[in-house]
XYZ file of C-alpha atoms in Angstrom:
312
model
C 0.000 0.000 0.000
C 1.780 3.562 -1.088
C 2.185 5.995 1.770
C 0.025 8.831 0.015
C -3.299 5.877 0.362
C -2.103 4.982 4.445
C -1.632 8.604 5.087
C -5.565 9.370 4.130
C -6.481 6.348 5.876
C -4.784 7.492 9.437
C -6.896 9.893 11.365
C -6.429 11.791 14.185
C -8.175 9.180 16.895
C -5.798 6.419 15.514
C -2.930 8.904 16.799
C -4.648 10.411 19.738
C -5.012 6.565 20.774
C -1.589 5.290 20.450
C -0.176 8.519 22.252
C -2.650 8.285 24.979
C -2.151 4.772 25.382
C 1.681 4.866 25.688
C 1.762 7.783 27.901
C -0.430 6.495 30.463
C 0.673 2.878 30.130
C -1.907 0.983 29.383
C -5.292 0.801 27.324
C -7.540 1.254 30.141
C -6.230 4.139 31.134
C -5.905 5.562 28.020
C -9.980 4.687 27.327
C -11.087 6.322 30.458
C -8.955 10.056 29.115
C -10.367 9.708 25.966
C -13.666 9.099 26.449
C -13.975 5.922 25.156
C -14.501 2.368 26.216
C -11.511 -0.316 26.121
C -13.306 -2.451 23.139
C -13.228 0.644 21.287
C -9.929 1.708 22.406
C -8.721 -2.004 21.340
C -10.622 -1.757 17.589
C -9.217 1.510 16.947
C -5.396 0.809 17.692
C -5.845 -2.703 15.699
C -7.072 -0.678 12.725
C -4.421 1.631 13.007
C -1.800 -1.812 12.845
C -3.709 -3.320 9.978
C -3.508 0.280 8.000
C 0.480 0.444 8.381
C 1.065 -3.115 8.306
C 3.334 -3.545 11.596
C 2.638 -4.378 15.135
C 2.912 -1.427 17.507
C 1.828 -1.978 21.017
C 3.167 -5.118 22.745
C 0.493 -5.804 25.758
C 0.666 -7.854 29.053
C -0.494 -7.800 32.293
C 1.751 -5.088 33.115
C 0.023 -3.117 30.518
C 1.325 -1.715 26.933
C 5.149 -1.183 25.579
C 6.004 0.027 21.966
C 7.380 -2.284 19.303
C 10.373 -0.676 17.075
C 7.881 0.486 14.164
C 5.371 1.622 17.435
C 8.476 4.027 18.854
C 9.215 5.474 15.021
C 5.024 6.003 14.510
C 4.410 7.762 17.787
C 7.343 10.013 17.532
C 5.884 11.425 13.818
C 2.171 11.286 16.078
C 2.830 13.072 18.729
C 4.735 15.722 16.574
C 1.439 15.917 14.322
C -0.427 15.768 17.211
C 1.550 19.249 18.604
C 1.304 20.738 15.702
C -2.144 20.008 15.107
C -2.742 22.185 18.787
C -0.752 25.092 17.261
C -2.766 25.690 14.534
C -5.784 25.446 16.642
C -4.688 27.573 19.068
C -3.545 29.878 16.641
C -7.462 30.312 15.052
C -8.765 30.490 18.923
C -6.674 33.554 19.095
C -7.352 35.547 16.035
C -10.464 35.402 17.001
C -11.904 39.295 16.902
C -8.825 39.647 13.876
C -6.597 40.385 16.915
C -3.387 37.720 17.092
C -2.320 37.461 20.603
C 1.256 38.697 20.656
C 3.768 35.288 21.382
C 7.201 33.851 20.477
C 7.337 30.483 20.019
C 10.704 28.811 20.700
C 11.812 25.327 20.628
C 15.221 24.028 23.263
C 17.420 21.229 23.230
C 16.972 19.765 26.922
C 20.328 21.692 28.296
C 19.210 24.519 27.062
C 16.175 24.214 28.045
C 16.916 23.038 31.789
C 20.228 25.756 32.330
C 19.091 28.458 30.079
C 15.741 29.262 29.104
C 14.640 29.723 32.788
C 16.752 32.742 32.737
C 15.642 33.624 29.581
C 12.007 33.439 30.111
C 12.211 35.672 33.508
C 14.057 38.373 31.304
C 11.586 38.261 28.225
C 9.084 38.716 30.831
C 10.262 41.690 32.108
C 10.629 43.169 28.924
C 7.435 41.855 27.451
C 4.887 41.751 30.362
C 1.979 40.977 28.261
C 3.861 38.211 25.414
C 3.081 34.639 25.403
C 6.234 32.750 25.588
C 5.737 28.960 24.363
C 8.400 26.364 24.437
C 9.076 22.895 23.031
C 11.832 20.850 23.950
C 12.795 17.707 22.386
C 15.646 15.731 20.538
C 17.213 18.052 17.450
C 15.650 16.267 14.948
C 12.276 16.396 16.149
C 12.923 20.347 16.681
C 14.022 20.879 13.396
C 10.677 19.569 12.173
C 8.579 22.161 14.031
C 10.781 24.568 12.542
C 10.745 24.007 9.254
C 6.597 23.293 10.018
C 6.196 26.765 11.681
C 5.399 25.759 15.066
C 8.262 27.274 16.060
C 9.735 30.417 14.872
C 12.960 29.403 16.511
C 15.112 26.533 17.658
C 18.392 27.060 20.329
C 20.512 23.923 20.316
C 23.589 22.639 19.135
C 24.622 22.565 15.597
C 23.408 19.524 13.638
C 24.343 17.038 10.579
C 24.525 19.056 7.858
C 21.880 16.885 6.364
C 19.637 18.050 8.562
C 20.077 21.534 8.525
C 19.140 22.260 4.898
C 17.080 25.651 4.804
C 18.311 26.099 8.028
C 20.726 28.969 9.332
C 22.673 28.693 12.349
C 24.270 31.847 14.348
C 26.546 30.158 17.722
C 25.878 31.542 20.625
C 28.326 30.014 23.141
C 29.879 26.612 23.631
C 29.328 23.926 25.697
C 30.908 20.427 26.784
C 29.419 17.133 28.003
C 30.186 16.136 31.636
C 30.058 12.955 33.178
C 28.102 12.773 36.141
C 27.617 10.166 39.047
C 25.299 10.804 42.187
C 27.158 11.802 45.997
C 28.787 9.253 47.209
C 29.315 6.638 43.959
C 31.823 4.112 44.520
C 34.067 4.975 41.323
C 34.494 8.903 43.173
C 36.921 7.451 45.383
C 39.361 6.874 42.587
C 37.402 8.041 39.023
C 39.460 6.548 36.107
C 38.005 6.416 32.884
C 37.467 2.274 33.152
C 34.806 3.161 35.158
C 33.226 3.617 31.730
C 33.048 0.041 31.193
C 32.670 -1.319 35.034
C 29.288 0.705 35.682
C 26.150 1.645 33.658
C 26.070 4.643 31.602
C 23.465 7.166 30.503
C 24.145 7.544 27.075
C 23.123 9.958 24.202
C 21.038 7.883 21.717
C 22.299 7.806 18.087
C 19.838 10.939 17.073
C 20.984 13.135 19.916
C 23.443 16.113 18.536
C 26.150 15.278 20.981
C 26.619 11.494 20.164
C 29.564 12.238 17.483
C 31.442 14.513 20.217
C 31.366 11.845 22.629
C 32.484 9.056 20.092
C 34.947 11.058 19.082
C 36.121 11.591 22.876
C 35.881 7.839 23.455
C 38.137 7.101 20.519
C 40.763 9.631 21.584
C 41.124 7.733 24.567
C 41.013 4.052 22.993
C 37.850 3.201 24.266
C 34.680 1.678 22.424
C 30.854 2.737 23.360
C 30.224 1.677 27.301
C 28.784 -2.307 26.887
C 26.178 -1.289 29.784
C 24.475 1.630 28.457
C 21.063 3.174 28.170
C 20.472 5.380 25.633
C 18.001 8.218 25.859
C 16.984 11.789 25.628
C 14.975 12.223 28.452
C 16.251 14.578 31.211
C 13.361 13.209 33.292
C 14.349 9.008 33.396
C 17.902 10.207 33.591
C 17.968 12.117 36.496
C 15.899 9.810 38.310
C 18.290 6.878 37.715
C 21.516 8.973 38.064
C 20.049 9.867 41.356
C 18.722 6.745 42.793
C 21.599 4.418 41.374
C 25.395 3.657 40.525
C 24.665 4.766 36.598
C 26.773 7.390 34.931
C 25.530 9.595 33.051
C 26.729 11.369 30.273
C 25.121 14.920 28.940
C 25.831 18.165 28.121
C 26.714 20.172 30.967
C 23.582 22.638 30.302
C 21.132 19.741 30.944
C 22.652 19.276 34.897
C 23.944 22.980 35.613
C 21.912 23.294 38.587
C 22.239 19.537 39.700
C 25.994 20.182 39.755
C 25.880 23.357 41.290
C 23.851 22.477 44.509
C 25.741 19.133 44.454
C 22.633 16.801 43.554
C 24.851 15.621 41.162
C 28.955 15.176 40.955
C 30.625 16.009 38.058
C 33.982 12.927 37.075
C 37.209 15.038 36.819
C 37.536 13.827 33.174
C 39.083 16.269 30.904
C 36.386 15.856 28.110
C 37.357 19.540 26.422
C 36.931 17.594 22.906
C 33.281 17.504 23.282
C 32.581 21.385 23.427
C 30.985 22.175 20.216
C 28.441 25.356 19.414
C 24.854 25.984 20.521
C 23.209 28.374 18.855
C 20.474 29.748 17.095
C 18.387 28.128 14.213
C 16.057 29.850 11.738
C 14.810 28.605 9.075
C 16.560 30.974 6.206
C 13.454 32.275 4.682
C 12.281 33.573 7.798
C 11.429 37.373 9.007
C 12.363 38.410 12.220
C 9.107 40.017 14.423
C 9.916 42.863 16.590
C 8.658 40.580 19.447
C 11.153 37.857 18.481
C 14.054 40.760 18.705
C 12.899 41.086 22.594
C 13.043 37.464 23.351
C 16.777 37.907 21.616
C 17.707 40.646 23.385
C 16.361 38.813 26.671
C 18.841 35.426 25.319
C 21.844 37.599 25.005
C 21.459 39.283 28.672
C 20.814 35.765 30.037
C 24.244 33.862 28.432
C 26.039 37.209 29.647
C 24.563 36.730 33.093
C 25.056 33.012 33.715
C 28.616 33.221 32.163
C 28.381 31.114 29.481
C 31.594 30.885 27.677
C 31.092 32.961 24.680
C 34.291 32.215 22.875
């Protein structure tokens, strides 16, 4: 079946009910947000499988896990989904032919976690009365809402050039990756870069922007990618589990700035100085600037200046 034919046959409930169904774990749940009863729930995910061809929920007793084609799906549904929101939000508020004045920006997780917080108390105290919505997410999946519109903005690091086709990219400061253990870990007693191989490790996935930087470090120093490793994006899961067990976990240092500064988290005196690269800012090339968007800049710049971000 060609993909123009499955994409006309996918509607919205199809995606509303794998997303719901995945983020709450399990189908009941998921019935009981939507509105719907479990049969239903049940007919309308199996129709969804039949249209695409693959199996996408694996369920149990424990309740409901993605398959490999399930993970790929729900990514592009939940991004639909988002964007699907943004356009309706955006009638809502031209209702009366008055657009609500906003900036929509979209953050890789450190800069979302060690910089936009700044950022966002700045922009609103020079726009009182602005909307400020953010999106963070892995590059790729920001580079999408870009190029869609849902964001007239993206502040990460620079990206496969692949990827960043109609895309301009102006660096604001650099950054490294740390590795980071919780107080007290055994391997703090005498950290030597085995520890790499003797413990778990939080690792960025293949999508993530920093993966090259850290192969790159590992090779420098002979070593191949950690043989107990979980890879993942998520800020959330990984500083839960950095937290609560012996894992290491390696990110950039934006994503645990304030972890490592009130000592929730403890940084491995590694010299990993080959992993700075650029973040920056991403447009997409045909874009105009608003004068609202030059605020939120202006707020950006004051924010790296404040924080002492190293500029260079």
């Amino acid at each position: 079946m060609g993909n123009l034919k499955r994409s006309r046959q996918v509607k919205i409930r199809h995606m509303q009910c794998l997303s719901e169904a995945v983020a709450h774990g399990s189908l009941k749940g998921a019935a009981e947000y939507l509105g719907l009863t479990q049969p239903a729930m049940s007919r309308t995910l199996k129709e969804l499988e039949e249209i695409l061809g693959a199996t996408l929920l694996r369920r149990s007793r424990a309740g409901v896990e993605l398959t490999e084609a399930g993970e790929i799906f729900a990514h592009f549904a939940r991004m639909s989904l988002a964007a699907l929101d943004h356009g309706l939000d955006s009638v809502d508020r031209t209702q009366g032919g008055l657009l609500r004045q906003e900036v929509t920006v979209g953050a890789l997780p450190s800069v979302a976690a060690g910089l936009l917080p700044r950022v966002a108390e700045e922009f609103r105290r020079l726009a009182p009365e602005a909307v400020l919505r953010l999106s963070d997410g892995p590059h790729g999946m920001l580079i999408d809402l870009l190029r869609s519109g849902a964001v007239s903005m993206v502040i990460g690091r620079l990206g496969d050039p692949a990827v960043m086709q109609g895309v301009s990219f102006t660096q604001l400061y650099t950054e490294e990756v740390v590795s980071a253990v919780r107080p007290g870990h055994p391997c703090l007693a005498a950290p030597s870069l085995s520890d790499l191989t003797r413990w778990p490790v939080i690792f960025p996935p293949s999508t993530a922007a920093i993966r090259p930087l850290v192969e790159r470090w590992l090779i420098s120093h002979g070593l191949s990618e950690p043989p107990q490793r979980i890879e993942t994006v998520s800020g959330a899961f990984a500083r839960v589990h950095a937290r609560d067990t012996d894992a290491i976990w390696m990110i950039s240092r934006g994503v645990v700035r304030n972890e490592l500064a009130d000592g929730r988290l403890v940084e491995l005196p590694f010299d990993m100085s080959l992993t700075k690269g650029p973040v920056g800012l991403m447009l997409r090339q045909d874009a105009e600037r608003t004068p609202l968007e030059g605020v939120f800049l202006k707020a950006l710049h004051a924010a790296i200046g404040a924080l002492g971000y190293d500029v260079s």
